[in-house]
PDB file of N, CA, C and O in Angstrom:
ATOM      1  N   MET A   1     -86.458  32.896   1.005  1.00 50.00           N
ATOM      2  CA  MET A   1     -85.038  32.372   0.381  1.00 50.00           C
ATOM      3  C   MET A   1     -84.452  31.913   0.230  1.00 50.00           C
ATOM      4  O   MET A   1     -83.939  31.061   1.953  1.00 50.00           O
ATOM      5  N   LYS A   2     -83.584  30.890   0.113  1.00 58.00           N
ATOM      6  CA  LYS A   2     -82.126  29.892   0.616  1.00 58.00           C
ATOM      7  C   LYS A   2     -81.470  30.371  -0.158  1.00 58.00           C
ATOM      8  O   LYS A   2     -81.462  31.755  -0.619  1.00 58.00           O
ATOM      9  N   LEU A   3     -80.806  30.115   1.564  1.00 57.00           N
ATOM     10  CA  LEU A   3     -79.227  30.992   1.978  1.00 57.00           C
ATOM     11  C   LEU A   3     -78.090  30.072   0.900  1.00 57.00           C
ATOM     12  O   LEU A   3     -78.310  28.504   0.923  1.00 57.00           O
ATOM     13  N   VAL A   4     -77.362  29.864   0.209  1.00 59.00           N
ATOM     14  CA  VAL A   4     -76.363  29.375  -0.945  1.00 59.00           C
ATOM     15  C   VAL A   4     -75.483  29.735  -0.679  1.00 59.00           C
ATOM     16  O   VAL A   4     -74.737  30.889  -0.185  1.00 59.00           O
ATOM     17  N   LEU A   5     -74.595  29.191   0.037  1.00 55.00           N
ATOM     18  CA  LEU A   5     -72.938  28.653   0.016  1.00 55.00           C
ATOM     19  C   LEU A   5     -72.447  28.241  -1.425  1.00 55.00           C
ATOM     20  O   LEU A   5     -72.012  27.079  -0.959  1.00 55.00           O
ATOM     21  N   PRO A   6     -71.090  29.265  -2.412  1.00 55.00           N
ATOM     22  CA  PRO A   6     -70.353  28.257  -2.847  1.00 55.00           C
ATOM     23  C   PRO A   6     -69.350  27.155  -1.581  1.00 55.00           C
ATOM     24  O   PRO A   6     -68.638  27.569  -0.975  1.00 55.00           O
ATOM     25  N   ILE A   7     -69.208  26.109  -2.217  1.00 57.00           N
ATOM     26  CA  ILE A   7     -68.306  24.808  -1.875  1.00 57.00           C
ATOM     27  C   ILE A   7     -67.320  24.569  -2.833  1.00 57.00           C
ATOM     28  O   ILE A   7     -67.115  24.364  -3.843  1.00 57.00           O
ATOM     29  N   ASP A   8     -66.252  25.148  -1.762  1.00 57.00           N
ATOM     30  CA  ASP A   8     -64.315  24.442  -3.053  1.00 57.00           C
ATOM     31  C   ASP A   8     -65.532  23.550  -2.752  1.00 57.00           C
ATOM     32  O   ASP A   8     -64.427  22.191  -1.422  1.00 57.00           O
ATOM     33  N   SER A   9     -65.526  22.558  -3.557  1.00 53.00           N
ATOM     34  CA  SER A   9     -65.062  20.281  -4.966  1.00 53.00           C
ATOM     35  C   SER A   9     -64.261  19.849  -4.081  1.00 53.00           C
ATOM     36  O   SER A   9     -63.535  19.299  -3.694  1.00 53.00           O
ATOM     37  N   ALA A  10     -62.618  21.421  -3.894  1.00 54.00           N
ATOM     38  CA  ALA A  10     -61.697  20.243  -3.462  1.00 54.00           C
ATOM     39  C   ALA A  10     -61.186  19.579  -2.349  1.00 54.00           C
ATOM     40  O   ALA A  10     -60.750  18.848  -2.127  1.00 54.00           O
ATOM     41  N   LEU A  11     -61.884  20.463  -1.022  1.00 54.00           N
ATOM     42  CA  LEU A  11     -61.561  20.614  -0.076  1.00 54.00           C
ATOM     43  C   LEU A  11     -62.335  18.793   0.420  1.00 54.00           C
ATOM     44  O   LEU A  11     -61.533  18.222   1.621  1.00 54.00           O
ATOM     45  N   PHE A  12     -63.640  18.637  -0.614  1.00 53.00           N
ATOM     46  CA  PHE A  12     -64.553  17.739  -0.158  1.00 53.00           C
ATOM     47  C   PHE A  12     -63.702  15.459  -0.903  1.00 53.00           C
ATOM     48  O   PHE A  12     -64.183  14.562  -0.860  1.00 53.00           O
ATOM     49  N   ALA A  13     -62.005  16.639  -1.925  1.00 54.00           N
ATOM     50  CA  ALA A  13     -62.185  15.269  -2.959  1.00 54.00           C
ATOM     51  C   ALA A  13     -61.256  14.685  -2.193  1.00 54.00           C
ATOM     52  O   ALA A  13     -60.243  14.683  -0.810  1.00 54.00           O
ATOM     53  N   GLU A  14     -60.740  13.259  -2.046  1.00 56.00           N
ATOM     54  CA  GLU A  14     -60.196  11.790  -1.598  1.00 56.00           C
ATOM     55  C   GLU A  14     -58.384  11.974  -2.527  1.00 56.00           C
ATOM     56  O   GLU A  14     -58.659  12.748  -2.934  1.00 56.00           O
ATOM     57  N   LYS A  15     -57.419  12.322  -1.043  1.00 59.00           N
ATOM     58  CA  LYS A  15     -56.659  12.686  -1.424  1.00 59.00           C
ATOM     59  C   LYS A  15     -55.759  11.383  -1.892  1.00 59.00           C
ATOM     60  O   LYS A  15     -55.907  10.293  -0.318  1.00 59.00           O
ATOM     61  N   ASN A  16     -54.898  11.878  -2.414  1.00 59.00           N
ATOM     62  CA  ASN A  16     -54.278  10.597  -1.927  1.00 59.00           C
ATOM     63  C   ASN A  16     -54.307   9.458  -3.442  1.00 59.00           C
ATOM     64  O   ASN A  16     -53.867   8.305  -3.175  1.00 59.00           O
ATOM     65  N   SER A  17     -55.092   9.741  -4.703  1.00 53.00           N
ATOM     66  CA  SER A  17     -55.285   8.533  -5.050  1.00 53.00           C
ATOM     67  C   SER A  17     -54.262   8.306  -5.751  1.00 53.00           C
ATOM     68  O   SER A  17     -54.088   9.139  -6.717  1.00 53.00           O
ATOM     69  N   PRO A  18     -54.782   6.806  -6.057  1.00 59.00           N
ATOM     70  CA  PRO A  18     -53.707   6.411  -7.239  1.00 59.00           C
ATOM     71  C   PRO A  18     -54.140   6.609  -9.464  1.00 59.00           C
ATOM     72  O   PRO A  18     -53.775   6.740  -9.846  1.00 59.00           O
ATOM     73  N   MET A  19     -55.657   6.853  -8.916  1.00 57.00           N
ATOM     74  CA  MET A  19     -56.398   7.292 -10.129  1.00 57.00           C
ATOM     75  C   MET A  19     -55.240   8.892 -10.718  1.00 57.00           C
ATOM     76  O   MET A  19     -55.736   9.723  -9.675  1.00 57.00           O
ATOM     77  N   ALA A  20     -56.388   8.973 -12.151  1.00 73.00           N
ATOM     78  CA  ALA A  20     -55.639  10.243 -12.480  1.00 73.00           C
ATOM     79  C   ALA A  20     -57.489  11.351 -11.949  1.00 73.00           C
ATOM     80  O   ALA A  20     -56.784  12.275 -11.709  1.00 73.00           O
ATOM     81  N   TYR A  21     -58.175  10.719 -11.326  1.00 78.00           N
ATOM     82  CA  TYR A  21     -59.245  11.599 -11.040  1.00 78.00           C
ATOM     83  C   TYR A  21     -59.353  11.229  -9.202  1.00 78.00           C
ATOM     84  O   TYR A  21     -59.277   9.941  -8.901  1.00 78.00           O
ATOM     85  N   SER A  22     -60.226  12.243  -8.730  1.00 78.00           N
ATOM     86  CA  SER A  22     -60.116  12.028  -7.864  1.00 78.00           C
ATOM     87  C   SER A  22     -61.280  11.786  -7.125  1.00 78.00           C
ATOM     88  O   SER A  22     -62.677  11.618  -7.885  1.00 78.00           O
ATOM     89  N   LYS A  23     -61.738  10.181  -6.636  1.00 79.00           N
ATOM     90  CA  LYS A  23     -63.037   9.942  -5.779  1.00 79.00           C
ATOM     91  C   LYS A  23     -63.867  12.169  -5.225  1.00 79.00           C
ATOM     92  O   LYS A  23     -62.941  12.089  -4.434  1.00 79.00           O
ATOM     93  N   ILE A  24     -64.904  11.943  -5.373  1.00 82.00           N
ATOM     94  CA  ILE A  24     -66.056  12.017  -4.992  1.00 82.00           C
ATOM     95  C   ILE A  24     -66.525  12.387  -3.537  1.00 82.00           C
ATOM     96  O   ILE A  24     -67.071  11.109  -3.702  1.00 82.00           O
ATOM     97  N   CYS A  25     -65.766  12.743  -3.029  1.00 85.00           N
ATOM     98  CA  CYS A  25     -66.554  12.798  -1.076  1.00 85.00           C
ATOM     99  C   CYS A  25     -67.418  14.191  -0.965  1.00 85.00           C
ATOM    100  O   CYS A  25     -67.858  15.591  -0.660  1.00 85.00           O
ATOM    101  N   GLN A  26     -68.883  13.596  -0.278  1.00 85.00           N
ATOM    102  CA  GLN A  26     -70.121  14.283  -0.418  1.00 85.00           C
ATOM    103  C   GLN A  26     -70.645  14.665   1.368  1.00 85.00           C
ATOM    104  O   GLN A  26     -69.845  13.777   2.078  1.00 85.00           O
ATOM    105  N   PRO A  27     -70.011  15.605   0.980  1.00 88.00           N
ATOM    106  CA  PRO A  27     -69.698  17.283   2.128  1.00 88.00           C
ATOM    107  C   PRO A  27     -71.858  16.274   2.931  1.00 88.00           C
ATOM    108  O   PRO A  27     -72.395  16.068   2.262  1.00 88.00           O
ATOM    109  N   LYS A  28     -71.512  15.725   3.994  1.00 93.00           N
ATOM    110  CA  LYS A  28     -72.824  15.284   5.442  1.00 93.00           C
ATOM    111  C   LYS A  28     -73.928  17.269   5.281  1.00 93.00           C
ATOM    112  O   LYS A  28     -72.655  18.779   5.715  1.00 93.00           O
ATOM    113  N   LEU A  29     -74.583  17.072   5.527  1.00 94.00           N
ATOM    114  CA  LEU A  29     -75.839  18.227   5.578  1.00 94.00           C
ATOM    115  C   LEU A  29     -75.283  19.530   7.262  1.00 94.00           C
ATOM    116  O   LEU A  29     -75.284  20.630   6.443  1.00 94.00           O
ATOM    117  N   PRO A  30     -74.622  18.705   7.925  1.00 95.00           N
ATOM    118  CA  PRO A  30     -74.986  19.513   8.693  1.00 95.00           C
ATOM    119  C   PRO A  30     -74.053  20.688   8.815  1.00 95.00           C
ATOM    120  O   PRO A  30     -73.857  21.854   8.916  1.00 95.00           O
ATOM    121  N   LYS A  31     -72.828  20.048   8.326  1.00 94.00           N
ATOM    122  CA  LYS A  31     -71.176  20.634   7.607  1.00 94.00           C
ATOM    123  C   LYS A  31     -71.432  21.592   6.299  1.00 94.00           C
ATOM    124  O   LYS A  31     -70.533  22.872   6.879  1.00 94.00           O
ATOM    125  N   ILE A  32     -72.186  21.720   5.653  1.00 94.00           N
ATOM    126  CA  ILE A  32     -72.731  22.624   4.644  1.00 94.00           C
ATOM    127  C   ILE A  32     -73.897  23.524   5.823  1.00 94.00           C
ATOM    128  O   ILE A  32     -73.182  24.721   5.615  1.00 94.00           O
ATOM    129  N   ILE A  33     -74.419  23.597   6.603  1.00 94.00           N
ATOM    130  CA  ILE A  33     -75.641  24.085   7.003  1.00 94.00           C
ATOM    131  C   ILE A  33     -74.285  25.151   8.310  1.00 94.00           C
ATOM    132  O   ILE A  33     -74.620  26.581   8.113  1.00 94.00           O
ATOM    133  N   LYS A  34     -73.749  24.685   8.559  1.00 94.00           N
ATOM    134  CA  LYS A  34     -72.341  25.367   9.567  1.00 94.00           C
ATOM    135  C   LYS A  34     -71.496  26.287   8.410  1.00 94.00           C
ATOM    136  O   LYS A  34     -71.134  27.013   8.941  1.00 94.00           O
ATOM    137  N   HIS A  35     -71.396  25.421   7.898  1.00 93.00           N
ATOM    138  CA  HIS A  35     -70.746  26.439   6.535  1.00 93.00           C
ATOM    139  C   HIS A  35     -71.361  28.189   6.248  1.00 93.00           C
ATOM    140  O   HIS A  35     -71.009  28.662   6.813  1.00 93.00           O
ATOM    141  N   GLN A  36     -72.732  27.279   6.135  1.00 93.00           N
ATOM    142  CA  GLN A  36     -73.246  28.616   5.232  1.00 93.00           C
ATOM    143  C   GLN A  36     -73.798  29.491   6.268  1.00 93.00           C
ATOM    144  O   GLN A  36     -73.417  31.125   6.801  1.00 93.00           O
ATOM    145  N   LEU A  37     -73.967  28.576   7.840  1.00 91.00           N
ATOM    146  CA  LEU A  37     -73.718  30.442   9.035  1.00 91.00           C
ATOM    147  C   LEU A  37     -73.228  30.640   9.938  1.00 91.00           C
ATOM    148  O   LEU A  37     -72.811  32.039   9.863  1.00 91.00           O
ATOM    149  N   LYS A  38     -70.771  30.537  10.110  1.00 90.00           N
ATOM    150  CA  LYS A  38     -70.719  30.998   9.615  1.00 90.00           C
ATOM    151  C   LYS A  38     -70.143  32.051   8.035  1.00 90.00           C
ATOM    152  O   LYS A  38     -70.023  33.385   8.254  1.00 90.00           O
ATOM    153  N   TYR A  39     -70.202  32.201   7.058  1.00 91.00           N
ATOM    154  CA  TYR A  39     -70.312  32.968   5.718  1.00 91.00           C
ATOM    155  C   TYR A  39     -71.509  34.244   6.158  1.00 91.00           C
ATOM    156  O   TYR A  39     -71.187  35.044   6.321  1.00 91.00           O
ATOM    157  N   LEU A  40     -72.619  33.526   6.621  1.00 89.00           N
ATOM    158  CA  LEU A  40     -73.791  34.563   7.204  1.00 89.00           C
ATOM    159  C   LEU A  40     -72.916  35.225   8.394  1.00 89.00           C
ATOM    160  O   LEU A  40     -73.075  36.770   7.983  1.00 89.00           O
ATOM    161  N   SER A  41     -72.372  35.404   9.242  1.00 88.00           N
ATOM    162  CA  SER A  41     -71.687  35.988  10.019  1.00 88.00           C
ATOM    163  C   SER A  41     -70.477  36.701   9.914  1.00 88.00           C
ATOM    164  O   SER A  41     -70.574  37.561   9.754  1.00 88.00           O
ATOM    165  N   LEU A  42     -70.088  36.090   8.522  1.00 90.00           N
ATOM    166  CA  LEU A  42     -68.814  36.449   8.272  1.00 90.00           C
ATOM    167  C   LEU A  42     -69.371  38.112   7.111  1.00 90.00           C
ATOM    168  O   LEU A  42     -68.461  38.639   7.121  1.00 90.00           O
ATOM    169  N   GLU A  43     -70.510  37.700   7.254  1.00 91.00           N
ATOM    170  CA  GLU A  43     -70.330  38.743   5.996  1.00 91.00           C
ATOM    171  C   GLU A  43     -70.788  39.915   6.463  1.00 91.00           C
ATOM    172  O   GLU A  43     -71.908  40.772   5.907  1.00 91.00           O
ATOM    173  N   GLY A  44     -71.586  40.181   7.769  1.00 89.00           N
ATOM    174  CA  GLY A  44     -72.614  40.761   8.621  1.00 89.00           C
ATOM    175  C   GLY A  44     -73.872  40.598   9.431  1.00 89.00           C
ATOM    176  O   GLY A  44     -74.561  41.323   9.273  1.00 89.00           O
ATOM    177  N   SER A  45     -74.709  39.327   8.333  1.00 89.00           N
ATOM    178  CA  SER A  45     -75.630  39.453   7.767  1.00 89.00           C
ATOM    179  C   SER A  45     -76.692  39.121   9.767  1.00 89.00           C
ATOM    180  O   SER A  45     -77.502  39.428  10.121  1.00 89.00           O
ATOM    181  N   LEU A  46     -75.536  38.470   9.925  1.00 86.00           N
ATOM    182  CA  LEU A  46     -76.029  38.089  11.436  1.00 86.00           C
ATOM    183  C   LEU A  46     -74.226  38.438  12.229  1.00 86.00           C
ATOM    184  O   LEU A  46     -73.171  37.880  12.284  1.00 86.00           O
ATOM    185  N   HIS A  47     -74.663  39.322  13.663  1.00 86.00           N
ATOM    186  CA  HIS A  47     -73.846  40.099  14.669  1.00 86.00           C
ATOM    187  C   HIS A  47     -72.963  38.393  15.788  1.00 86.00           C
ATOM    188  O   HIS A  47     -74.521  38.575  16.172  1.00 86.00           O
ATOM    189  N   PRO A  48     -72.050  39.282  16.386  1.00 81.00           N
ATOM    190  CA  PRO A  48     -71.768  37.727  17.312  1.00 81.00           C
ATOM    191  C   PRO A  48     -72.726  38.592  18.802  1.00 81.00           C
ATOM    192  O   PRO A  48     -73.065  39.777  19.289  1.00 81.00           O
ATOM    193  N   GLY A  49     -73.555  37.484  19.127  1.00 85.00           N
ATOM    194  CA  GLY A  49     -74.715  37.525  20.265  1.00 85.00           C
ATOM    195  C   GLY A  49     -75.511  37.491  19.851  1.00 85.00           C
ATOM    196  O   GLY A  49     -76.878  37.127  20.797  1.00 85.00           O
ATOM    197  N   GLU A  50     -76.064  37.675  19.104  1.00 87.00           N
ATOM    198  CA  GLU A  50     -77.223  37.539  17.811  1.00 87.00           C
ATOM    199  C   GLU A  50     -77.822  35.753  18.248  1.00 87.00           C
ATOM    200  O   GLU A  50     -77.063  35.751  17.746  1.00 87.00           O
ATOM    201  N   MET A  51     -78.951  35.899  18.493  1.00 89.00           N
ATOM    202  CA  MET A  51     -80.409  35.194  18.973  1.00 89.00           C
ATOM    203  C   MET A  51     -80.017  34.663  16.985  1.00 89.00           C
ATOM    204  O   MET A  51     -81.105  35.833  16.250  1.00 89.00           O
ATOM    205  N   LEU A  52     -80.278  33.291  16.961  1.00 89.00           N
ATOM    206  CA  LEU A  52     -80.478  33.025  15.226  1.00 89.00           C
ATOM    207  C   LEU A  52     -82.767  32.838  15.684  1.00 89.00           C
ATOM    208  O   LEU A  52     -82.575  32.826  16.744  1.00 89.00           O
ATOM    209  N   PRO A  53     -82.922  32.910  14.283  1.00 92.00           N
ATOM    210  CA  PRO A  53     -83.896  32.540  14.041  1.00 92.00           C
ATOM    211  C   PRO A  53     -84.841  31.398  15.188  1.00 92.00           C
ATOM    212  O   PRO A  53     -84.163  30.395  15.138  1.00 92.00           O
ATOM    213  N   PRO A  54     -85.586  31.302  15.780  1.00 95.00           N
ATOM    214  CA  PRO A  54     -86.664  30.046  15.956  1.00 95.00           C
ATOM    215  C   PRO A  54     -86.273  28.693  14.498  1.00 95.00           C
ATOM    216  O   PRO A  54     -85.117  29.337  14.090  1.00 95.00           O
ATOM    217  N   GLU A  55     -85.331  27.036  15.905  1.00 95.00           N
ATOM    218  CA  GLU A  55     -84.788  26.340  15.104  1.00 95.00           C
ATOM    219  C   GLU A  55     -85.762  26.221  13.687  1.00 95.00           C
ATOM    220  O   GLU A  55     -85.602  25.574  13.059  1.00 95.00           O
ATOM    221  N   ARG A  56     -87.474  25.761  14.364  1.00 96.00           N
ATOM    222  CA  ARG A  56     -87.657  25.739  12.387  1.00 96.00           C
ATOM    223  C   ARG A  56     -88.324  26.070  11.738  1.00 96.00           C
ATOM    224  O   ARG A  56     -88.741  26.004  10.439  1.00 96.00           O
ATOM    225  N   GLU A  57     -87.951  27.954  11.939  1.00 96.00           N
ATOM    226  CA  GLU A  57     -87.946  28.647  11.256  1.00 96.00           C
ATOM    227  C   GLU A  57     -86.632  28.845  10.285  1.00 96.00           C
ATOM    228  O   GLU A  57     -86.406  29.183   9.197  1.00 96.00           O
ATOM    229  N   LEU A  58     -85.314  28.513  11.004  1.00 94.00           N
ATOM    230  CA  LEU A  58     -84.196  28.511  10.073  1.00 94.00           C
ATOM    231  C   LEU A  58     -83.533  27.313   9.349  1.00 94.00           C
ATOM    232  O   LEU A  58     -83.766  27.051   8.686  1.00 94.00           O
ATOM    233  N   ALA A  59     -84.567  26.404  10.342  1.00 95.00           N
ATOM    234  CA  ALA A  59     -84.969  25.033   9.263  1.00 95.00           C
ATOM    235  C   ALA A  59     -85.097  25.299   8.016  1.00 95.00           C
ATOM    236  O   ALA A  59     -85.148  24.498   7.397  1.00 95.00           O
ATOM    237  N   LYS A  60     -86.433  26.144   8.407  1.00 95.00           N
ATOM    238  CA  LYS A  60     -87.557  25.788   6.825  1.00 95.00           C
ATOM    239  C   LYS A  60     -86.604  26.932   5.381  1.00 95.00           C
ATOM    240  O   LYS A  60     -86.983  26.493   4.849  1.00 95.00           O
ATOM    241  N   GLN A  61     -85.337  27.694   6.430  1.00 93.00           N
ATOM    242  CA  GLN A  61     -85.102  28.686   5.396  1.00 93.00           C
ATOM    243  C   GLN A  61     -83.979  27.998   5.283  1.00 93.00           C
ATOM    244  O   GLN A  61     -83.986  28.261   4.305  1.00 93.00           O
ATOM    245  N   PHE A  62     -83.155  27.116   4.582  1.00 93.00           N
ATOM    246  CA  PHE A  62     -82.424  26.563   5.433  1.00 93.00           C
ATOM    247  C   PHE A  62     -82.982  25.396   3.557  1.00 93.00           C
ATOM    248  O   PHE A  62     -82.327  25.063   3.172  1.00 93.00           O
ATOM    249  N   GLU A  63     -83.559  24.567   4.760  1.00 94.00           N
ATOM    250  CA  GLU A  63     -85.408  23.678   3.618  1.00 94.00           C
ATOM    251  C   GLU A  63     -83.579  22.448   4.386  1.00 94.00           C
ATOM    252  O   GLU A  63     -84.373  22.158   2.988  1.00 94.00           O
ATOM    253  N   VAL A  64     -84.203  22.176   5.293  1.00 95.00           N
ATOM    254  CA  VAL A  64     -83.485  20.773   5.532  1.00 95.00           C
ATOM    255  C   VAL A  64     -83.570  20.397   6.459  1.00 95.00           C
ATOM    256  O   VAL A  64     -84.909  21.269   7.937  1.00 95.00           O
ATOM    257  N   SER A  65     -84.311  19.091   7.362  1.00 95.00           N
ATOM    258  CA  SER A  65     -84.530  18.950   8.888  1.00 95.00           C
ATOM    259  C   SER A  65     -83.953  19.064  10.445  1.00 95.00           C
ATOM    260  O   SER A  65     -82.902  20.217  10.042  1.00 95.00           O
ATOM    261  N   ARG A  66     -84.734  19.210  11.240  1.00 96.00           N
ATOM    262  CA  ARG A  66     -84.251  20.212  11.992  1.00 96.00           C
ATOM    263  C   ARG A  66     -82.235  19.005  13.480  1.00 96.00           C
ATOM    264  O   ARG A  66     -82.887  20.357  13.612  1.00 96.00           O
ATOM    265  N   PRO A  67     -83.175  18.395  12.929  1.00 96.00           N
ATOM    266  CA  PRO A  67     -81.393  17.206  13.466  1.00 96.00           C
ATOM    267  C   PRO A  67     -81.410  17.912  12.821  1.00 96.00           C
ATOM    268  O   PRO A  67     -79.656  18.083  13.267  1.00 96.00           O
ATOM    269  N   SER A  68     -80.562  18.132  11.543  1.00 95.00           N
ATOM    270  CA  SER A  68     -79.455  18.258  10.965  1.00 95.00           C
ATOM    271  C   SER A  68     -78.613  20.241  11.269  1.00 95.00           C
ATOM    272  O   SER A  68     -78.239  20.205  11.832  1.00 95.00           O
ATOM    273  N   LEU A  69     -80.002  21.089  11.391  1.00 95.00           N
ATOM    274  CA  LEU A  69     -79.733  23.141  11.626  1.00 95.00           C
ATOM    275  C   LEU A  69     -78.888  22.356  13.195  1.00 95.00           C
ATOM    276  O   LEU A  69     -78.137  22.772  13.640  1.00 95.00           O
ATOM    277  N   ARG A  70     -79.742  21.619  14.102  1.00 95.00           N
ATOM    278  CA  ARG A  70     -78.903  21.066  15.464  1.00 95.00           C
ATOM    279  C   ARG A  70     -77.825  20.532  15.332  1.00 95.00           C
ATOM    280  O   ARG A  70     -77.141  21.576  16.461  1.00 95.00           O
ATOM    281  N   GLU A  71     -78.022  19.769  15.384  1.00 95.00           N
ATOM    282  CA  GLU A  71     -75.703  18.972  14.843  1.00 95.00           C
ATOM    283  C   GLU A  71     -75.055  20.461  15.439  1.00 95.00           C
ATOM    284  O   GLU A  71     -73.766  19.808  14.638  1.00 95.00           O
ATOM    285  N   ALA A  72     -75.863  21.296  12.750  1.00 94.00           N
ATOM    286  CA  ALA A  72     -75.043  22.009  12.506  1.00 94.00           C
ATOM    287  C   ALA A  72     -74.600  23.168  13.834  1.00 94.00           C
ATOM    288  O   ALA A  72     -73.108  23.577  13.954  1.00 94.00           O
ATOM    289  N   ILE A  73     -75.813  23.723  14.970  1.00 92.00           N
ATOM    290  CA  ILE A  73     -75.535  24.701  15.255  1.00 92.00           C
ATOM    291  C   ILE A  73     -74.910  23.862  16.918  1.00 92.00           C
ATOM    292  O   ILE A  73     -73.421  24.765  17.194  1.00 92.00           O
ATOM    293  N   GLN A  74     -74.461  22.993  16.527  1.00 93.00           N
ATOM    294  CA  GLN A  74     -73.522  22.011  18.457  1.00 93.00           C
ATOM    295  C   GLN A  74     -72.158  22.206  17.360  1.00 93.00           C
ATOM    296  O   GLN A  74     -71.684  22.542  18.496  1.00 93.00           O
ATOM    297  N   ARG A  75     -72.032  22.073  16.159  1.00 91.00           N
ATOM    298  CA  ARG A  75     -71.192  22.532  16.051  1.00 91.00           C
ATOM    299  C   ARG A  75     -69.761  23.439  16.160  1.00 91.00           C
ATOM    300  O   ARG A  75     -68.733  23.331  15.787  1.00 91.00           O
ATOM    301  N   LEU A  76     -70.547  24.156  15.516  1.00 86.00           N
ATOM    302  CA  LEU A  76     -71.110  26.048  15.743  1.00 86.00           C
ATOM    303  C   LEU A  76     -69.612  26.403  17.374  1.00 86.00           C
ATOM    304  O   LEU A  76     -69.155  27.056  17.705  1.00 86.00           O
ATOM    305  N   ASP A  77     -71.493  25.257  17.916  1.00 80.00           N
ATOM    306  CA  ASP A  77     -70.223  25.655  19.893  1.00 80.00           C
ATOM    307  C   ASP A  77     -68.529  25.523  20.016  1.00 80.00           C
ATOM    308  O   ASP A  77     -68.208  26.034  20.701  1.00 80.00           O
ATOM    309  N   SER A  78     -68.501  23.908  19.300  1.00 76.00           N
ATOM    310  CA  SER A  78     -67.580  23.318  19.737  1.00 76.00           C
ATOM    311  C   SER A  78     -66.843  23.615  19.018  1.00 76.00           C
ATOM    312  O   SER A  78     -66.376  24.705  18.079  1.00 76.00           O
TER     313      SER A  78
END
């Protein structure tokens, strides 16, 4: 199962651009993973204090590398 979270592209557009169109800034993968984990928590799929699946399994579910997943989890802690 691939987890998907809708992302508001306006959050990642560069502000104060003199052109009619804004430069599109790609979000970093750890930031997307962090938002998906927060979303899962808010929707009730993950509960406070509940252990996450093992890193290898979670990376496979998100279809991301383990270092990207680790960085996302570190960002959640901070």
